[in-house]
C-alpha atoms as a PDB file:
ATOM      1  CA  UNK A   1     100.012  97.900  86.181  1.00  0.00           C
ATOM      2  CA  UNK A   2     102.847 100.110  85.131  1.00  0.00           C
ATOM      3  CA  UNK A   3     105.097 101.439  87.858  1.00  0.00           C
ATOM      4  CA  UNK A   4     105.572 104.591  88.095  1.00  0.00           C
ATOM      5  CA  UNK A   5     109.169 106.420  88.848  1.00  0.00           C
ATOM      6  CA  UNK A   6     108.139 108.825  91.021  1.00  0.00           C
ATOM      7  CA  UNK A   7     106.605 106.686  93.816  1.00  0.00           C
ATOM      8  CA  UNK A   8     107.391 108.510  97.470  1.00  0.00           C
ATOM      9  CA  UNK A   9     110.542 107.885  98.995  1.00  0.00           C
ATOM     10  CA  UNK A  10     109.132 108.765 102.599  1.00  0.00           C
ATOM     11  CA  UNK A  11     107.409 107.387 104.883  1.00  0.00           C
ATOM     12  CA  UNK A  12     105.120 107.262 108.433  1.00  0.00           C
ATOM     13  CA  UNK A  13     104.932 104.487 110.665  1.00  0.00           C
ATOM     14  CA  UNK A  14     101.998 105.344 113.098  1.00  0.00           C
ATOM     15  CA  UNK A  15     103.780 103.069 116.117  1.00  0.00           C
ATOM     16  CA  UNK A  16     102.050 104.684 119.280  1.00  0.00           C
ATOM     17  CA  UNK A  17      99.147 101.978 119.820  1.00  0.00           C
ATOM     18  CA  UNK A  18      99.150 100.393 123.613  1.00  0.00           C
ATOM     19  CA  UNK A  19      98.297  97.370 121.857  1.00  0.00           C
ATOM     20  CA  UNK A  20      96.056  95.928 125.227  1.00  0.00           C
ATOM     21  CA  UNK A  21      94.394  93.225 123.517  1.00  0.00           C
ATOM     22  CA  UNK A  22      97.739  92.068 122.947  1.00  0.00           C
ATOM     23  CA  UNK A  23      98.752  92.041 126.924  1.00  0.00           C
ATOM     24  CA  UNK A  24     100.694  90.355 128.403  1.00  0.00           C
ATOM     25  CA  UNK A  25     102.931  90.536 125.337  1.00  0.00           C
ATOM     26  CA  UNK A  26     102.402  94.812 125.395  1.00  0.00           C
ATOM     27  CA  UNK A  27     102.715  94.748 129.162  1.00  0.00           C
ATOM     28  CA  UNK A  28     106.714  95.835 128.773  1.00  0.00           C
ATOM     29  CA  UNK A  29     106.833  97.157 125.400  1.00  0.00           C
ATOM     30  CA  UNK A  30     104.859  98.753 122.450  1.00  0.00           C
ATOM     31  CA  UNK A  31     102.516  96.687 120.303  1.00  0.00           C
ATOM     32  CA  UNK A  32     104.663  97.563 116.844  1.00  0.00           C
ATOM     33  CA  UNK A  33     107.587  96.177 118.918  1.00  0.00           C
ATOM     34  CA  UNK A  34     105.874  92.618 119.866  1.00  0.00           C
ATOM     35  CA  UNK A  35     107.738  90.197 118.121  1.00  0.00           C
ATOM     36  CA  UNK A  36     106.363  87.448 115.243  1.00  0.00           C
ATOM     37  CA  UNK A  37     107.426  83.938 116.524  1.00  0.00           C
ATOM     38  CA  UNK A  38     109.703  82.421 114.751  1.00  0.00           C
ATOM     39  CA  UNK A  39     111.034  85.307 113.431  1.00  0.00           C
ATOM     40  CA  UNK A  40     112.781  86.919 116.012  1.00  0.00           C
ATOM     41  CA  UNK A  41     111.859  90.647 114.402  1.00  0.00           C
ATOM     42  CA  UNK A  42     109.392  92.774 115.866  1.00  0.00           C
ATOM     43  CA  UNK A  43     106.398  93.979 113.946  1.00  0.00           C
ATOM     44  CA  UNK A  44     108.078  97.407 113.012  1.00  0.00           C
ATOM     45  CA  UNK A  45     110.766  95.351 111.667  1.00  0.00           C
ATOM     46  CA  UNK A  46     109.184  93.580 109.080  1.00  0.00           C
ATOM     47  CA  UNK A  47     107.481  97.315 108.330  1.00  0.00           C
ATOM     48  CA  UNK A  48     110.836  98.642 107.466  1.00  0.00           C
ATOM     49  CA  UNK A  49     112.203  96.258 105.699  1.00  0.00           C
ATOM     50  CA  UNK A  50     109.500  96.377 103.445  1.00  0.00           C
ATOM     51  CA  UNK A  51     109.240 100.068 102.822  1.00  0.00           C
ATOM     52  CA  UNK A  52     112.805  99.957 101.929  1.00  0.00           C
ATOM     53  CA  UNK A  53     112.698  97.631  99.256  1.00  0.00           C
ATOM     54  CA  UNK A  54     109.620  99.758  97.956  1.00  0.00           C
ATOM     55  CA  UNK A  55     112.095 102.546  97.488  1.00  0.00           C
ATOM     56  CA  UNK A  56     111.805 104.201 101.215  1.00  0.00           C
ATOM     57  CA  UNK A  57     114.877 105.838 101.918  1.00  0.00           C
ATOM     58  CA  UNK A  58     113.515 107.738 105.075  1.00  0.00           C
ATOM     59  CA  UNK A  59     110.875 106.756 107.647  1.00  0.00           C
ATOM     60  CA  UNK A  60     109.386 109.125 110.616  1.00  0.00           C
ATOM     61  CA  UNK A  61     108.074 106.785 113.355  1.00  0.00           C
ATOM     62  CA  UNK A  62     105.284 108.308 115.593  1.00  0.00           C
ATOM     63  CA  UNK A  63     106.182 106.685 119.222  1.00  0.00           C
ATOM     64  CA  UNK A  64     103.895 107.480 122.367  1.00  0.00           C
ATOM     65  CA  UNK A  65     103.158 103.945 124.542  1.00  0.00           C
ATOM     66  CA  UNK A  66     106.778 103.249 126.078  1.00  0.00           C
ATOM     67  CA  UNK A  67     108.430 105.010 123.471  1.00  0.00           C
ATOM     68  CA  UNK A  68     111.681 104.339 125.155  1.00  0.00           C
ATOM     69  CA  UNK A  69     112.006 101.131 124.246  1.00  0.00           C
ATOM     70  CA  UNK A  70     110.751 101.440 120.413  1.00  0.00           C
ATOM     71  CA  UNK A  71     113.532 104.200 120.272  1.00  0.00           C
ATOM     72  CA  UNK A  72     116.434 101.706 122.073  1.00  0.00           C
ATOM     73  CA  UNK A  73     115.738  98.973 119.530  1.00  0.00           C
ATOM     74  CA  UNK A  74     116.054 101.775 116.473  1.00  0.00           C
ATOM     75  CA  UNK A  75     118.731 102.813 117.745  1.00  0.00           C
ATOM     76  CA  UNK A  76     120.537  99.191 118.281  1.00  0.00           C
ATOM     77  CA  UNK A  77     119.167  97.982 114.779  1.00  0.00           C
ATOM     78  CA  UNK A  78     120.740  97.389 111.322  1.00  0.00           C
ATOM     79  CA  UNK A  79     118.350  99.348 110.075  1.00  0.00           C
ATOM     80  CA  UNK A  80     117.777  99.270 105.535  1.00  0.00           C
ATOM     81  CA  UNK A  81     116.457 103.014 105.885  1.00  0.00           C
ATOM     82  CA  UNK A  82     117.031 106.515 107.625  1.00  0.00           C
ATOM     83  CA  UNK A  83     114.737 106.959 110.572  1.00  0.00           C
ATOM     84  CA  UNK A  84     113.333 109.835 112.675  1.00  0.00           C
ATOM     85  CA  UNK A  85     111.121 109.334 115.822  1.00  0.00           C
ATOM     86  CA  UNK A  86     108.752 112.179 117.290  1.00  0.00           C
ATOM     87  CA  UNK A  87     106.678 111.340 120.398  1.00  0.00           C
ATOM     88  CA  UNK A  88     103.855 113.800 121.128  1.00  0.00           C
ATOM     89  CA  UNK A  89     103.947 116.220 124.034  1.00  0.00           C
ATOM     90  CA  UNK A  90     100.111 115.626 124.529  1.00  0.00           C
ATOM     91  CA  UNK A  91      97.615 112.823 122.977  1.00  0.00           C
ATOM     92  CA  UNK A  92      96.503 115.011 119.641  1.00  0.00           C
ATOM     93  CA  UNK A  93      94.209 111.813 118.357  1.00  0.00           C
ATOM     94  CA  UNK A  94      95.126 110.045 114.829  1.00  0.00           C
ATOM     95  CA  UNK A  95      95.089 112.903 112.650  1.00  0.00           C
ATOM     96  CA  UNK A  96      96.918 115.345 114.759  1.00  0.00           C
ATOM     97  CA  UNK A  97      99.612 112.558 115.239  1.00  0.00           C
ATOM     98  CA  UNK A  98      99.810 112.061 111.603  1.00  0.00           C
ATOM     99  CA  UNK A  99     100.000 115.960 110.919  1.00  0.00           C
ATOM    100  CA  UNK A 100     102.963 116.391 113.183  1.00  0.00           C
ATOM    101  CA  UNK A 101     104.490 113.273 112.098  1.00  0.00           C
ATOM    102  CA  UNK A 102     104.767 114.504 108.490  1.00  0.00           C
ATOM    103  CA  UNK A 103     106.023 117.773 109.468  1.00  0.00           C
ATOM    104  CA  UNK A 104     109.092 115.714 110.192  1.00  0.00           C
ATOM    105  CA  UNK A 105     109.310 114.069 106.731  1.00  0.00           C
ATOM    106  CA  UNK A 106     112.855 115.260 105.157  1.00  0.00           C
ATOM    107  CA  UNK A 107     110.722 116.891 102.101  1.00  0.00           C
ATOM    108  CA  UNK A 108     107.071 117.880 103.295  1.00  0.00           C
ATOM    109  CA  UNK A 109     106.917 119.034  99.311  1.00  0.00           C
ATOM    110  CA  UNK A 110     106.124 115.518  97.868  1.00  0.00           C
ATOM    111  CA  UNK A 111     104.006 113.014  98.399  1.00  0.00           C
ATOM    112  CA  UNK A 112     104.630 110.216 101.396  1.00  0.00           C
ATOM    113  CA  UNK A 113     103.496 107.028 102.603  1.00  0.00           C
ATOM    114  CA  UNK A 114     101.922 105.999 105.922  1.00  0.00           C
ATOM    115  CA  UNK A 115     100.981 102.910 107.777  1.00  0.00           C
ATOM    116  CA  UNK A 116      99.947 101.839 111.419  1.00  0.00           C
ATOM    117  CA  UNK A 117     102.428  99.889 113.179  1.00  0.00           C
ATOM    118  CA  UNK A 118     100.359  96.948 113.499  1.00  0.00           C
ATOM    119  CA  UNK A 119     100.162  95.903 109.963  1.00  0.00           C
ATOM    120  CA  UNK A 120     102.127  93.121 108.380  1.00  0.00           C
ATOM    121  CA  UNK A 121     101.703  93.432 104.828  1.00  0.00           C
ATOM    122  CA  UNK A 122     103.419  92.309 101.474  1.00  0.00           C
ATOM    123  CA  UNK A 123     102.314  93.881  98.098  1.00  0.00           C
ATOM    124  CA  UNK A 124     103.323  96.671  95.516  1.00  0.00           C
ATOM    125  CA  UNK A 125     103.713 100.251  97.365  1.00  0.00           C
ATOM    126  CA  UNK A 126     104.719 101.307  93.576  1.00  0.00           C
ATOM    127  CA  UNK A 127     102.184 100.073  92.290  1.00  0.00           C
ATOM    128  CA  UNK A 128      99.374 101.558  94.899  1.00  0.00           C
ATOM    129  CA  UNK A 129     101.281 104.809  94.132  1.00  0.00           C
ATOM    130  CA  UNK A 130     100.445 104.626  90.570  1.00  0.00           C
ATOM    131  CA  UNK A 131      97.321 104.023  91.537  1.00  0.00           C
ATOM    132  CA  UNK A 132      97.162 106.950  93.426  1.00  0.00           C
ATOM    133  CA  UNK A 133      98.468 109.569  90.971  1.00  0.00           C
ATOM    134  CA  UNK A 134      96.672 108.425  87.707  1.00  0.00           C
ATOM    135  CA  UNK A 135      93.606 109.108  89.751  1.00  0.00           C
ATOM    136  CA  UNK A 136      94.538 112.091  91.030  1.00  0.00           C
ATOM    137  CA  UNK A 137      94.200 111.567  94.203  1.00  0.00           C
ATOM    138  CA  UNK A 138      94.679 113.892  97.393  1.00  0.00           C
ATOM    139  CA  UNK A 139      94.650 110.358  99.668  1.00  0.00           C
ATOM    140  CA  UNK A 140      94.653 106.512  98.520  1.00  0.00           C
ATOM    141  CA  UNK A 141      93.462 104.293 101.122  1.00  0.00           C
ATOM    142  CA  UNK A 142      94.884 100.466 100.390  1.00  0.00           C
ATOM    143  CA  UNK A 143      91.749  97.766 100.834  1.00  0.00           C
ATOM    144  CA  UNK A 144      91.642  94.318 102.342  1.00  0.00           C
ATOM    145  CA  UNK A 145      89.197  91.537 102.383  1.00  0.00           C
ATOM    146  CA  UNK A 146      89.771  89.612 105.669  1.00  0.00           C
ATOM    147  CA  UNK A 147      88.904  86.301 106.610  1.00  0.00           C
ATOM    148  CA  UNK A 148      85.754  86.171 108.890  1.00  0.00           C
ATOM    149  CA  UNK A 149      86.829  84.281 111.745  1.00  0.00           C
ATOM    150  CA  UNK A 150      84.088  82.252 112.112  1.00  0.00           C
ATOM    151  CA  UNK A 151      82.479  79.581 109.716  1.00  0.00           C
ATOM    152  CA  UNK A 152      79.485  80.395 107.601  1.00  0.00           C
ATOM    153  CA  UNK A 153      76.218  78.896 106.440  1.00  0.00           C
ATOM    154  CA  UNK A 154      74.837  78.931 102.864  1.00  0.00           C
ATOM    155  CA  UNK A 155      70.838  77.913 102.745  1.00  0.00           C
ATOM    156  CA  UNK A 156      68.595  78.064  99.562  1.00  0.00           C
ATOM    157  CA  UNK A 157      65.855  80.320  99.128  1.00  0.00           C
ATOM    158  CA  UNK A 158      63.481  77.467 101.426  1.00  0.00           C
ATOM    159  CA  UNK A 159      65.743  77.608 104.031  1.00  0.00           C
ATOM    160  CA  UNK A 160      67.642  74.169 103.695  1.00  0.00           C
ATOM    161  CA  UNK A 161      71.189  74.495 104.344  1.00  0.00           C
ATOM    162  CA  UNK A 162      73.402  73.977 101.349  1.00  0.00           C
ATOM    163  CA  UNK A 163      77.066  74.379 102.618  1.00  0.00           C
ATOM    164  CA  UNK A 164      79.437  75.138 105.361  1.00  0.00           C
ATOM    165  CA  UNK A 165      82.371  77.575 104.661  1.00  0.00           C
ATOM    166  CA  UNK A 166      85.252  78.081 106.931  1.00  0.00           C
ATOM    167  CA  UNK A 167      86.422  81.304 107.735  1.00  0.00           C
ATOM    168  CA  UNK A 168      84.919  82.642 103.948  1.00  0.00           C
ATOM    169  CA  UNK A 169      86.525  86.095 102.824  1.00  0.00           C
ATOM    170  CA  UNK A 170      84.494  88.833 104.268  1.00  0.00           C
ATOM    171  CA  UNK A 171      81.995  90.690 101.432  1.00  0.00           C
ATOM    172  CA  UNK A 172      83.196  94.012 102.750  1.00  0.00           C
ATOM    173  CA  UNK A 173      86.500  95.650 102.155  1.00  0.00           C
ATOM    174  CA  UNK A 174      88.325  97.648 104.917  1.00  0.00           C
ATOM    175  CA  UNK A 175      90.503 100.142 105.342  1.00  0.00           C
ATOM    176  CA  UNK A 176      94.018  98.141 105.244  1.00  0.00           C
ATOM    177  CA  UNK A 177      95.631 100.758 107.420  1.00  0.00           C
ATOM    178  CA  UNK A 178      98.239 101.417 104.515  1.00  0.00           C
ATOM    179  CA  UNK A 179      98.073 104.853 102.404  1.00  0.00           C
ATOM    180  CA  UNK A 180      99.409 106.718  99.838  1.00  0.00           C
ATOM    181  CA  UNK A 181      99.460 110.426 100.774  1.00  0.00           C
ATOM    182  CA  UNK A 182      99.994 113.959  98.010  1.00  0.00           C
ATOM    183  CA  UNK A 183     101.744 116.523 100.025  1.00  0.00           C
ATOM    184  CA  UNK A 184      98.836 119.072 100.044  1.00  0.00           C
ATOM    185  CA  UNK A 185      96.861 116.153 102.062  1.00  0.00           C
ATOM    186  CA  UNK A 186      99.023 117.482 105.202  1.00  0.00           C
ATOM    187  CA  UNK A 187      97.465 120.768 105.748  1.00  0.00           C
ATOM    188  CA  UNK A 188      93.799 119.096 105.463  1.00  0.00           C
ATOM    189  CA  UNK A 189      94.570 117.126 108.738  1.00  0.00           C
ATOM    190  CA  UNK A 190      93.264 118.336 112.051  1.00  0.00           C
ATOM    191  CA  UNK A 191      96.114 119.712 114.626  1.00  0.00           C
ATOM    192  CA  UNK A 192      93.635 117.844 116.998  1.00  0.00           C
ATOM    193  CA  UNK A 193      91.581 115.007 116.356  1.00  0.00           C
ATOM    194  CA  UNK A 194      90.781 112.018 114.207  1.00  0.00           C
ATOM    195  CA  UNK A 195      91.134 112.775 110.200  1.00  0.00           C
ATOM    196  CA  UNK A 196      88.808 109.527 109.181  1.00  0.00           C
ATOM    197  CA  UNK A 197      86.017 111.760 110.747  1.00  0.00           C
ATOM    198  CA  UNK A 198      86.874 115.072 109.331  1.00  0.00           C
ATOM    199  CA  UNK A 199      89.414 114.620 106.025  1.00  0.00           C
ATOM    200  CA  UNK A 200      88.517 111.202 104.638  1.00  0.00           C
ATOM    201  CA  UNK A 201      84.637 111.951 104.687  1.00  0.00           C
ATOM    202  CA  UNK A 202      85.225 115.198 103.066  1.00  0.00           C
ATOM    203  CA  UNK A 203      87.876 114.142 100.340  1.00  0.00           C
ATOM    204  CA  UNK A 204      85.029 111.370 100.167  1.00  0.00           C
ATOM    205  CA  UNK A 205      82.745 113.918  98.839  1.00  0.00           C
ATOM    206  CA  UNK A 206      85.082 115.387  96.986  1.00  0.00           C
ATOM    207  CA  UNK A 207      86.124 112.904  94.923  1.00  0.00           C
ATOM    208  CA  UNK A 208      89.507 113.129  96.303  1.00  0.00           C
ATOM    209  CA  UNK A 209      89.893 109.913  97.945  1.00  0.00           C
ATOM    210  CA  UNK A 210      90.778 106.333  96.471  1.00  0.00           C
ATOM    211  CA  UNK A 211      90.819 103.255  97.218  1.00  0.00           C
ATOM    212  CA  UNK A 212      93.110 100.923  96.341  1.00  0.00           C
ATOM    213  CA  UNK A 213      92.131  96.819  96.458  1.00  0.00           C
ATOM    214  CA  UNK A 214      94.987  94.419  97.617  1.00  0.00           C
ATOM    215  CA  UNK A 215      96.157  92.361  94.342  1.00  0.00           C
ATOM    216  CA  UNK A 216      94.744  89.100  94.845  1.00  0.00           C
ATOM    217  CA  UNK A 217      96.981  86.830  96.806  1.00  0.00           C
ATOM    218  CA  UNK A 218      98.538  90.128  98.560  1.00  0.00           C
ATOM    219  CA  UNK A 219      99.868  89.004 102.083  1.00  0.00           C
ATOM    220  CA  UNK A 220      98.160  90.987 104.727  1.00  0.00           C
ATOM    221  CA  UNK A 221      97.532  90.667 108.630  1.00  0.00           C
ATOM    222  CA  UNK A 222      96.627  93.084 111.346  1.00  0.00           C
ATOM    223  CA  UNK A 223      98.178  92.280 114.335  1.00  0.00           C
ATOM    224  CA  UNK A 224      95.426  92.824 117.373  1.00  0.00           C
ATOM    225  CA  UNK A 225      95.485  89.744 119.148  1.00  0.00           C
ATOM    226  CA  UNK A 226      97.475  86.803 120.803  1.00  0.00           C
ATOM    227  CA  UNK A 227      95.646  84.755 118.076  1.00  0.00           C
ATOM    228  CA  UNK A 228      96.854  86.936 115.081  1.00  0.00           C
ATOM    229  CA  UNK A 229     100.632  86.208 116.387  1.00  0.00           C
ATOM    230  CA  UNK A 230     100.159  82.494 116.358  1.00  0.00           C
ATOM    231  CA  UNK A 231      98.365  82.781 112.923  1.00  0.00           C
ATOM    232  CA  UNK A 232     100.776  85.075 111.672  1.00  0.00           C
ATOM    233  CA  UNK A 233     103.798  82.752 112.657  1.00  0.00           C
ATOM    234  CA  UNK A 234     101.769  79.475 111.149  1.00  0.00           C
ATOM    235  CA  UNK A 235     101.443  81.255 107.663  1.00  0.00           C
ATOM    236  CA  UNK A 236     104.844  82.077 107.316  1.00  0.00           C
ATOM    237  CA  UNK A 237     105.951  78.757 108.519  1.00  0.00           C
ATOM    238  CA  UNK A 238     103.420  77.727 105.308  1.00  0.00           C
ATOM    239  CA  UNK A 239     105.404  80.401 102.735  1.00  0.00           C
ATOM    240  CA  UNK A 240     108.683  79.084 103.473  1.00  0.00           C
ATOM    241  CA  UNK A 241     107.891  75.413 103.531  1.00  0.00           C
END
């Protein structure tokens, strides 16, 4: 796919998640701040670092769980972007989070990026932003195909079991928690409330919302458990070996 040249240049990290299936780790810090092992980066850290080489020169962070020490580490941090952090007054749910998040973007005129704070990710922002604008899209959704975590049975039409697969890629794809935003998206999000229940189901309807699949071999992990650290650590042990 041809990139385009006018892929966003700014970006939200959603970064306010307690992160309590990730305890103890989250018990003295937020979950985008819980560290890969072996790596010696937080989550976030790895987020910024690849916005800016996808041509993100600016990056509003959302903060709410112990904001305090998300903000200490920006602040201490050779960071490769320009960041801004807001922390909301009052719980306004996802979409009002994201809506007053982007009302900090440096120009609220073009289009943006957004991701949660949880996702480590690898692939082409440019090219998921081409995506995005030769379908005209008000909101591109990026699309994963996780590994089930358990093993799976194939059986013939009798009922005789053919095969054993471990951990096969699920059938479904899911919402990869990484988007591609046109600037008239912000005034469709609820100032209070959860926009995958109000603005993606309408823009659904509408024809206004895409969906973008990860390029095969596309690097991507949520981060929810103790077990998606350790898994997380043992594939990029893998890469660089």
């Amino acid at each position: 796919m041809t990139r385009t040249t006018t892929s966003p240049t700014q970006a939200v990290v959603l970064a306010g998640g307690q992160g309590s299936r990730l305890r103890p780790y989250t018990d003295d810090r937020p979950k985008p701040m819980v560290e890969i092992p072996g790596t010696g980066t937080p989550i976030i850290g790895h987020q910024l670092a690849w916005l800016a080489a996808e041509g993100v020169t600016d990056a509003v962070i959302s903060c709410g769980h112990l904001a305090g020490v998300l903000q200490e580490w920006l602040d201490s941090a050779d960071l490769p972007l320009r960041v801004t952090t807001v922390v909301e007054s009052e719980p306004l749910g996802r979409g009002g989070g994201l809506k007053y998040a982007a009302a900090h973007l440096p120009d609220p005129g073009l289009p943006w990026y957004a991701t949660n704070g949880d996702i480590w990710t690898r692939f082409s922002l440019q090219d998921m932003a081409a995506f995005h604008a030769e379908r005209d899209a008000t909101a591109t959704l990026a699309l994963a195909r996780p590994r089930i975590p358990w093993g799976a049975v194939e059986t013939d039409t009798f009922g005789h079991i053919t095969d054993f697969i471990e951990s096969p890629p699920s059938p479904y794809l899911i919402n990869a928690g990484v988007y591609v935003f046109s600037a008239a998206f912000t005034e469709l999000l609820p100032d209070l409330g959860d926009h995958e229940r109000t603005t993606f189901p309408r823009l659904a309807r509408e024809r206004r919302l895409a969906g973008f699949p990860l390029p095969q071999g596309a690097y991507w992990r949520a981060i929810d458990t103790a077990k998606d650290l350790s898994e997380a650590a043992k594939e990029l042990a893998a890469a660089r070996g």
